[in-house]
């Protein structure tokens, strides 16, 4: 394809933001701002679907590659996609489009600036998933901190400034070590081109320190225990759309980084640190699930559940099995859909009652039956019920983990039981029982835009639960090649 489709996906939201910037905003807000943002989001989503349509899933090679010299010839602007990265681009464009649609309900002031921040966020996140140069990856990876910092700090809750700075400093601190590692890789290999480094390999004696440097960044953003403490604060204070982007996409950038860089560039170090990753993943799954059971704030409960679900993701990645890694990718896509929907569901109640405390609700199934149905779909998706996308991801991860370590898999399985406990208990407290709060009776059921957003996510959650082949067929060859190269590197090291 001669058309630079990846650069178009990155640049279109930036160009759109530039035009939105010059649209005059009134006190009641200008509807043309929302329409233009919606057009940009929809156009980018269609472009990502066309990218998927043109993608050849029968090869592991990077496709749609663009390579241009930049930064005095030392660093190239090199981007491309394979079966692992393309699904995350699709997830990004879909979630951003739905966030733009939801703006009418969730954002009451400075809508123009908010939409600009969201569109810039989209560009930077897409850049992360298609970067084939370590410096370019780092710039996109860290650039996303700025618009998310603004989204939390300007449009967040009462403690928004504290939460925004905590989010920014936590993630930036970990990434400084990754920058040092990237400079070290350039010194060792003479390039920052990911494909060249991947083909020539990195000397085993450097891998452990470099792995730890990358881990420091990815572990904070995943977030793994005990680096997760910024996440509940950020989720609680962020506006609904901010929480959706944070949970559905931002956390996935680190999971993608583990697969692409930790396994791809440092296979021997990854093998060495398997017990360490397994331990942190198990703690995340069990401990944060128990913490979720104790929460009285809906957003905090879902935030802690995200830590537990990402614990399954890191567990599957470091099994180094076809099922484990494929399950981790499917789990990230599923969690992107389900967590986005759950945060949007919380936003529906907050817009009507202005509280997220669970004990302020009860018996609303009789008042909002349509809302109760969609919330149940996503509750079951979070639990991993067969017939939902959550089941496919967790099932494959556990199969891969059982192959690697029976005891670890058995302990991780307890997380599924705990997920059922906190999610079904949440549903019971919200929807069943007596209506003791008279204000609840004034609530109205889902409006048309809310129905469209939630049913879009609901249909995808169920569709991929029954028919995951489109996802599995896309990633299979790329994951298989990753594992083959990984095993070959380990065997060569053992021979030496």
Coordinates of C-alpha atoms in Angstrom, one line a residue:
X1 CA 0.0 0.0 0.0
X2 CA 1.5 3.3 -1.1
X3 CA -0.9 5.3 1.1
X4 CA 0.7 6.1 4.5
X5 CA -2.2 4.7 6.5
X6 CA -0.4 4.5 9.9
X7 CA 0.8 8.1 9.7
X8 CA -2.8 9.1 8.7
X9 CA -4.1 7.3 11.8
X10 CA -1.7 9.2 14.0
X11 CA -2.0 12.6 12.3
X12 CA -5.7 12.8 11.6
X13 CA -6.7 13.5 15.3
X14 CA -3.9 16.0 15.6
X15 CA -5.0 17.9 12.5
X16 CA -8.6 17.7 13.8
X17 CA -7.5 19.1 17.1
X18 CA -5.9 22.0 15.3
X19 CA -9.2 22.9 13.5
X20 CA -11.2 22.5 16.7
X21 CA -8.8 24.9 18.4
X22 CA -9.9 27.7 16.1
X23 CA -13.6 27.1 16.4
X24 CA -15.2 29.8 18.6
X25 CA -16.6 28.4 21.8
X26 CA -19.6 30.0 23.6
X27 CA -20.9 29.8 27.1
X28 CA -23.5 27.2 26.0
X29 CA -20.8 25.6 23.8
X30 CA -20.7 25.3 20.1
X31 CA -22.3 22.1 18.7
X32 CA -20.0 22.2 15.7
X33 CA -17.1 21.4 18.0
X34 CA -18.7 18.1 19.0
X35 CA -19.7 17.3 15.5
X36 CA -16.2 17.9 14.1
X37 CA -14.6 15.8 16.9
X38 CA -17.2 13.1 16.2
X39 CA -16.4 13.1 12.5
X40 CA -12.7 12.8 13.2
X41 CA -13.2 10.0 15.7
X42 CA -15.5 8.1 13.3
X43 CA -13.1 8.7 10.3
X44 CA -10.2 7.3 12.3
X45 CA -12.2 4.3 13.4
X46 CA -13.2 3.5 9.8
X47 CA -9.5 4.0 8.7
X48 CA -8.5 1.4 11.4
X49 CA -11.1 -1.0 10.1
X50 CA -9.7 -0.6 6.6
X51 CA -6.2 -1.2 8.0
X52 CA -7.5 -4.5 9.5
X53 CA -9.2 -5.4 6.3
X54 CA -6.0 -4.9 4.3
X55 CA -3.8 -6.7 6.9
X56 CA -2.3 -10.1 5.9
X57 CA -2.6 -12.4 8.9
X58 CA -0.7 -15.2 7.1
X59 CA 2.7 -13.6 7.8
X60 CA 4.5 -12.5 10.9
X61 CA 6.3 -9.7 9.1
X62 CA 5.6 -6.0 10.0
X63 CA 3.3 -4.5 7.4
X64 CA 2.4 -0.9 6.2
X65 CA 6.0 0.0 7.3
X66 CA 7.0 3.7 7.0
X67 CA 10.6 4.6 7.5
X68 CA 12.0 8.1 7.4
X69 CA 15.2 9.7 8.7
X70 CA 14.8 11.9 11.7
X71 CA 17.0 13.4 14.4
X72 CA 20.2 13.9 12.5
X73 CA 20.0 10.4 11.1
X74 CA 20.5 8.8 14.5
X75 CA 16.8 8.0 14.9
X76 CA 14.3 7.0 12.2
X77 CA 10.6 7.7 12.2
X78 CA 9.8 4.0 11.7
X79 CA 6.3 2.6 12.2
X80 CA 4.5 -0.6 11.2
X81 CA 2.1 -3.2 12.6
X82 CA 1.9 -7.0 13.0
X83 CA -0.8 -9.2 14.3
X84 CA -0.1 -8.3 17.9
X85 CA -0.3 -4.5 17.5
X86 CA -3.1 -4.1 15.0
X87 CA -5.9 -5.1 17.5
X88 CA -4.8 -2.5 20.0
X89 CA -5.1 0.2 17.3
X90 CA -8.7 -1.0 16.6
X91 CA -9.5 -0.9 20.3
X92 CA -8.1 2.6 20.6
X93 CA -10.0 4.1 17.8
X94 CA -13.3 2.5 18.9
X95 CA -13.0 3.6 22.6
X96 CA -12.0 7.1 21.6
X97 CA -15.1 7.3 19.3
X98 CA -17.4 6.2 22.1
X99 CA -15.8 8.6 24.6
X100 CA -16.5 11.5 22.1
X101 CA -20.1 10.4 21.9
X102 CA -20.4 10.3 25.7
X103 CA -19.1 13.9 26.1
X104 CA -22.6 15.3 26.2
X105 CA -23.4 13.5 29.4
X106 CA -20.1 13.6 31.2
X107 CA -18.4 16.9 30.5
X108 CA -20.1 20.2 31.4
X109 CA -17.5 22.8 30.9
X110 CA -14.4 23.5 28.6
X111 CA -15.7 20.9 26.2
X112 CA -13.5 22.2 23.4
X113 CA -10.3 21.8 25.4
X114 CA -11.5 18.3 26.6
X115 CA -12.1 17.1 23.1
X116 CA -8.7 18.4 22.0
X117 CA -7.0 16.5 24.8
X118 CA -8.9 13.3 23.9
X119 CA -7.9 13.5 20.3
X120 CA -4.3 14.2 21.1
X121 CA -4.4 11.2 23.4
X122 CA -5.7 9.0 20.6
X123 CA -2.8 10.0 18.3
X124 CA -0.2 9.3 21.0
X125 CA -1.7 5.9 21.9
X126 CA -1.9 4.8 18.3
X127 CA 1.8 5.8 17.9
X128 CA 2.7 3.6 20.8
X129 CA 1.2 0.5 19.2
X130 CA 2.9 1.0 15.8
X131 CA 6.3 2.3 16.7
X132 CA 9.3 0.3 15.4
X133 CA 12.0 2.5 16.9
X134 CA 12.7 2.6 20.6
X135 CA 13.0 6.4 20.8
X136 CA 9.8 6.9 18.8
X137 CA 8.1 4.4 21.1
X138 CA 9.4 6.3 24.2
X139 CA 8.2 9.7 22.9
X140 CA 4.7 8.4 22.2
X141 CA 4.6 6.3 25.4
X142 CA 5.5 9.3 27.6
X143 CA 3.7 11.9 25.5
X144 CA 0.4 10.3 26.5
X145 CA 1.0 11.4 30.1
X146 CA 0.5 15.1 29.2
X147 CA -3.1 15.0 27.9
X148 CA -4.2 12.4 30.5
X149 CA -2.6 14.7 33.2
X150 CA -4.8 17.5 31.9
X151 CA -7.9 15.4 31.7
X152 CA -7.6 14.3 35.3
X153 CA -6.3 17.6 36.7
X154 CA -8.9 19.9 35.0
X155 CA -12.0 17.8 34.6
X156 CA -11.6 15.5 37.6
X157 CA -13.2 15.5 41.1
X158 CA -12.4 17.3 44.3
X159 CA -8.9 15.8 44.7
X160 CA -8.1 16.0 41.0
X161 CA -4.8 17.9 41.3
X162 CA -3.4 15.5 43.8
X163 CA -4.4 12.5 41.7
X164 CA -3.1 14.0 38.5
X165 CA 0.3 14.7 40.0
X166 CA 0.5 11.3 41.6
X167 CA -0.3 9.7 38.2
X168 CA 2.2 11.8 36.4
X169 CA 5.1 11.4 38.8
X170 CA 4.6 7.6 39.3
X171 CA 4.6 6.8 35.6
X172 CA 7.3 9.3 34.7
X173 CA 9.7 8.1 37.4
X174 CA 9.5 4.5 36.1
X175 CA 10.0 5.7 32.5
X176 CA 13.2 7.6 33.2
X177 CA 14.9 4.2 33.8
X178 CA 13.5 3.0 30.4
X179 CA 15.0 6.0 28.7
X180 CA 18.4 5.2 30.2
X181 CA 18.0 1.6 29.0
X182 CA 17.2 2.8 25.4
X183 CA 20.3 5.0 25.4
X184 CA 22.3 1.9 26.6
X185 CA 20.8 -0.2 23.8
X186 CA 22.0 2.3 21.3
X187 CA 25.4 2.2 22.8
X188 CA 25.5 -1.6 22.7
X189 CA 23.9 -2.2 19.3
X190 CA 24.5 1.1 17.4
X191 CA 20.8 1.5 16.6
X192 CA 17.4 2.0 18.1
X193 CA 15.6 0.3 15.3
X194 CA 13.5 -2.4 16.9
X195 CA 13.6 -4.8 14.0
X196 CA 17.4 -4.6 13.6
X197 CA 17.9 -5.1 17.4
X198 CA 15.4 -8.0 17.3
X199 CA 17.3 -9.7 14.5
X200 CA 20.8 -9.3 15.9
X201 CA 19.9 -9.8 19.5
X202 CA 21.3 -8.2 22.7
X203 CA 24.3 -9.7 24.6
X204 CA 23.0 -11.9 27.5
X205 CA 25.3 -10.1 30.0
X206 CA 23.3 -6.8 29.5
X207 CA 19.8 -8.2 29.4
X208 CA 19.0 -8.4 33.1
X209 CA 19.7 -4.8 33.8
X210 CA 17.9 -3.6 30.6
X211 CA 14.9 -5.9 31.4
X212 CA 14.6 -4.3 34.9
X213 CA 14.8 -0.8 33.4
X214 CA 11.9 -1.5 31.0
X215 CA 10.1 -3.4 33.7
X216 CA 10.1 -0.4 36.0
X217 CA 8.1 1.6 33.4
X218 CA 5.7 -1.2 32.3
X219 CA 5.1 -2.4 35.9
X220 CA 3.9 1.0 36.9
X221 CA 1.6 1.5 33.9
X222 CA 0.2 -2.0 33.9
X223 CA -0.1 -1.6 37.0
X224 CA 1.4 -4.4 38.9
X225 CA 1.4 -4.8 42.6
X226 CA 2.9 -2.9 44.5
X227 CA 3.2 -0.2 41.9
X228 CA -0.6 0.1 41.5
X229 CA -1.4 2.7 44.2
X230 CA -1.8 5.6 41.7
X231 CA -4.6 3.8 39.8
X232 CA -7.5 4.0 42.3
X233 CA -6.9 7.7 42.9
X234 CA -6.6 8.4 39.2
X235 CA -9.8 6.5 38.4
X236 CA -11.9 8.0 41.2
X237 CA -11.0 11.6 40.4
X238 CA -10.9 11.3 36.6
X239 CA -14.1 12.2 34.6
X240 CA -15.9 9.2 33.2
X241 CA -14.3 9.4 29.7
X242 CA -10.9 9.8 31.4
X243 CA -11.4 6.6 33.4
X244 CA -12.5 4.8 30.2
X245 CA -9.4 5.8 28.3
X246 CA -7.2 5.0 31.3
X247 CA -8.6 1.5 31.9
X248 CA -9.4 0.5 28.3
X249 CA -6.2 1.6 26.5
X250 CA -3.5 3.3 28.7
X251 CA -3.0 0.1 30.8
X252 CA -2.8 -2.0 27.7
X253 CA 0.3 0.0 26.4
X254 CA 2.3 -1.6 29.2
X255 CA 1.0 -5.1 28.5
X256 CA 1.8 -4.6 24.9
X257 CA 5.3 -3.4 26.0
X258 CA 5.9 -6.6 27.9
X259 CA 5.1 -8.7 24.9
X260 CA 6.9 -6.6 22.3
X261 CA 10.0 -5.5 24.2
X262 CA 10.6 -7.6 27.4
X263 CA 10.0 -10.9 25.5
X264 CA 11.2 -9.7 22.1
X265 CA 14.5 -8.0 23.1
X266 CA 15.4 -9.7 26.4
X267 CA 14.4 -13.4 26.2
X268 CA 17.0 -14.7 28.5
X269 CA 16.3 -12.1 31.2
X270 CA 12.6 -12.7 30.8
X271 CA 13.2 -16.4 31.5
X272 CA 15.3 -15.6 34.5
X273 CA 12.6 -13.3 36.0
X274 CA 9.6 -15.6 35.5
X275 CA 9.3 -16.5 39.3
X276 CA 9.4 -12.8 40.2
X277 CA 6.7 -11.9 37.7
X278 CA 4.5 -14.9 38.7
X279 CA 4.8 -13.8 42.4
X280 CA 3.7 -10.2 41.7
X281 CA 0.9 -11.3 39.3
X282 CA -0.5 -13.7 41.9
X283 CA -0.4 -11.1 44.6
X284 CA -2.2 -8.7 42.3
X285 CA -4.9 -11.2 41.4
X286 CA -5.6 -12.3 45.0
X287 CA -4.8 -9.2 47.1
X288 CA -6.5 -6.6 44.9
X289 CA -9.6 -8.8 44.5
X290 CA -9.9 -9.0 48.3
X291 CA -9.5 -5.2 48.4
X292 CA -12.2 -4.8 45.8
X293 CA -14.6 -6.7 48.0
X294 CA -14.2 -4.0 50.7
X295 CA -14.8 -1.0 48.5
X296 CA -17.8 1.3 48.9
X297 CA -17.1 3.4 45.9
X298 CA -18.1 1.9 42.6
X299 CA -15.1 3.4 40.7
X300 CA -12.6 2.2 43.2
X301 CA -14.0 -1.3 43.0
X302 CA -13.7 -1.4 39.3
X303 CA -10.2 0.1 39.5
X304 CA -9.0 -2.6 41.8
X305 CA -10.6 -5.3 39.6
X306 CA -8.6 -3.8 36.7
X307 CA -5.4 -4.5 38.7
X308 CA -6.5 -8.1 39.2
X309 CA -7.4 -8.6 35.5
X310 CA -4.0 -7.2 34.4
X311 CA -2.4 -9.7 36.9
X312 CA -3.9 -12.4 34.7
X313 CA -2.4 -10.7 31.6
X314 CA 1.2 -10.6 33.0
X315 CA 0.8 -14.2 34.2
X316 CA -0.1 -15.3 30.7
X317 CA 2.6 -13.3 28.9
X318 CA 5.4 -14.9 31.0
X319 CA 4.2 -18.5 30.4
X320 CA 5.9 -18.2 27.0
X321 CA 3.2 -20.5 25.5
X322 CA 1.0 -20.0 22.5
X323 CA -2.2 -20.2 24.6
X324 CA -0.8 -18.0 27.4
X325 CA 0.3 -15.1 25.2
X326 CA -2.8 -15.3 22.9
X327 CA -5.0 -15.4 26.0
X328 CA -3.2 -12.3 27.4
X329 CA -3.9 -10.4 24.2
X330 CA -7.5 -11.4 24.1
X331 CA -7.8 -10.6 27.8
X332 CA -6.5 -7.1 27.2
X333 CA -8.9 -6.5 24.3
X334 CA -11.8 -8.0 26.4
X335 CA -10.9 -5.9 29.4
X336 CA -10.7 -2.8 27.2
X337 CA -14.3 -3.4 26.2
X338 CA -15.7 -4.5 29.6
X339 CA -13.9 -2.0 31.8
X340 CA -14.8 0.8 29.5
X341 CA -18.4 -0.2 29.7
X342 CA -18.4 -0.6 33.5
X343 CA -16.9 2.9 34.0
X344 CA -19.5 4.3 31.6
X345 CA -22.2 2.5 33.6
X346 CA -20.9 4.1 36.7
X347 CA -21.0 7.5 34.9
X348 CA -24.7 6.9 34.1
X349 CA -25.6 6.7 37.8
X350 CA -23.3 9.5 38.8
X351 CA -24.8 11.9 36.2
X352 CA -28.2 11.2 37.7
X353 CA -27.4 11.0 41.5
X354 CA -24.0 12.7 41.8
X355 CA -22.6 9.9 44.0
X356 CA -20.6 6.8 43.5
X357 CA -21.2 5.3 46.9
X358 CA -22.8 1.8 46.6
X359 CA -24.9 2.1 49.7
X360 CA -26.8 5.1 48.2
X361 CA -28.4 2.8 45.7
X362 CA -30.6 -0.3 45.8
X363 CA -33.6 -1.7 44.0
X364 CA -33.0 0.3 40.8
X365 CA -33.8 -2.7 38.5
X366 CA -37.5 -1.6 38.6
X367 CA -36.6 2.0 37.7
X368 CA -33.9 1.4 35.1
X369 CA -34.6 -2.1 33.5
X370 CA -32.6 -1.4 30.3
X371 CA -29.7 -0.2 32.4
X372 CA -29.9 -3.3 34.6
X373 CA -29.7 -5.6 31.5
X374 CA -26.5 -4.0 30.0
X375 CA -24.9 -3.8 33.5
X376 CA -25.5 -7.5 33.9
X377 CA -23.8 -8.3 30.6
X378 CA -20.6 -6.4 31.6
X379 CA -20.7 -7.9 35.1
X380 CA -20.7 -11.4 33.6
X381 CA -17.9 -10.3 31.2
X382 CA -15.8 -9.1 34.2
X383 CA -16.5 -12.4 35.9
X384 CA -15.4 -14.4 32.8
X385 CA -18.6 -16.3 32.2
X386 CA -18.6 -18.6 29.2
X387 CA -20.1 -16.8 26.3
X388 CA -18.3 -13.5 27.0
X389 CA -14.9 -12.4 25.8
X390 CA -13.6 -12.4 29.3
X391 CA -13.9 -16.2 29.4
X392 CA -11.8 -16.7 26.3
X393 CA -8.9 -14.7 27.6
X394 CA -8.8 -16.2 31.1
X395 CA -9.3 -19.7 29.9
X396 CA -6.4 -19.5 27.5
X397 CA -4.2 -17.9 30.1
X398 CA -4.9 -20.6 32.6
X399 CA -4.2 -23.3 30.1
X400 CA -0.9 -21.8 29.3
X401 CA -0.1 -21.3 33.0
X402 CA -1.0 -24.9 33.9
X403 CA 1.6 -26.0 31.3
X404 CA 4.2 -23.8 32.9
X405 CA 3.4 -24.2 36.6
X406 CA 0.5 -26.1 38.1
X407 CA 0.6 -24.5 41.5
X408 CA 0.6 -20.9 40.1
X409 CA -2.3 -21.7 37.9
X410 CA -4.3 -23.2 40.8
X411 CA -3.8 -20.1 42.9
X412 CA -4.6 -17.8 40.1
X413 CA -7.9 -19.7 39.5
X414 CA -9.0 -18.4 42.9
X415 CA -9.1 -14.9 41.3
X416 CA -12.0 -16.0 39.1
X417 CA -14.0 -17.0 42.3
X418 CA -13.2 -13.7 44.0
X419 CA -14.1 -11.7 40.8
X420 CA -17.5 -13.4 40.8
X421 CA -17.8 -12.5 44.5
X422 CA -17.1 -8.7 44.2
X423 CA -18.9 -8.2 40.9
X424 CA -22.1 -10.1 41.7
X425 CA -22.2 -8.5 45.2
X426 CA -21.9 -5.1 43.6
X427 CA -24.8 -6.0 41.2
X428 CA -27.0 -7.2 44.1
X429 CA -26.5 -4.1 46.2
X430 CA -27.2 -1.8 43.2
X431 CA -30.2 -3.4 41.6
X432 CA -32.0 -5.5 44.2
X433 CA -33.6 -4.9 47.5
X434 CA -35.9 -2.1 48.6
X435 CA -35.8 1.5 47.2
X436 CA -35.1 3.4 50.5
X437 CA -33.9 6.6 48.7
X438 CA -36.8 8.5 47.3
X439 CA -34.4 10.4 44.9
X440 CA -33.8 7.1 43.1
X441 CA -37.4 7.1 41.9
X442 CA -36.7 10.3 39.9
X443 CA -34.0 8.6 37.8
X444 CA -34.6 8.0 34.1
X445 CA -33.5 5.0 32.2
X446 CA -30.8 5.0 29.5
X447 CA -31.1 7.7 26.7
X448 CA -30.4 7.0 23.1
X449 CA -26.7 7.8 23.1
X450 CA -26.1 5.8 26.3
X451 CA -27.9 2.8 24.7
X452 CA -25.8 3.1 21.6
X453 CA -22.5 3.2 23.5
X454 CA -23.3 0.5 26.0
X455 CA -24.9 -1.9 23.5
X456 CA -22.0 -1.5 21.1
X457 CA -19.6 -2.7 23.8
X458 CA -22.1 -5.3 24.9
X459 CA -22.5 -6.8 21.5
X460 CA -18.8 -7.0 21.0
X461 CA -18.3 -8.6 24.4
X462 CA -20.8 -11.4 23.6
X463 CA -19.8 -11.7 20.0
X464 CA -16.1 -12.4 20.7
X465 CA -17.1 -14.6 23.6
X466 CA -18.9 -17.0 21.1
X467 CA -16.7 -16.3 18.1
X468 CA -13.2 -15.2 19.0
X469 CA -11.7 -16.4 15.6
X470 CA -11.3 -12.9 14.1
X471 CA -9.0 -12.0 17.0
X472 CA -7.2 -15.4 17.2
X473 CA -6.6 -15.6 13.5
X474 CA -5.1 -12.1 13.5
X475 CA -2.6 -12.7 16.3
X476 CA -1.7 -16.4 15.8
X477 CA 1.1 -16.2 13.3
X478 CA 2.8 -13.3 15.0
X479 CA 2.6 -14.9 18.5
X480 CA 3.9 -18.2 17.1
X481 CA 6.9 -16.4 15.6
X482 CA 7.6 -14.6 18.8
X483 CA 7.6 -17.9 20.7
X484 CA 9.8 -19.6 18.1
X485 CA 12.4 -16.9 18.2
X486 CA 12.3 -16.8 22.0
X487 CA 12.8 -20.6 22.3
X488 CA 15.6 -20.5 19.8
X489 CA 17.5 -17.8 21.8
X490 CA 17.1 -19.7 25.0
X491 CA 18.4 -22.9 23.4
X492 CA 21.4 -21.2 21.9
X493 CA 22.2 -19.7 25.3
X494 CA 22.0 -23.1 27.0
X495 CA 24.3 -24.6 24.4
X496 CA 26.9 -21.9 25.0

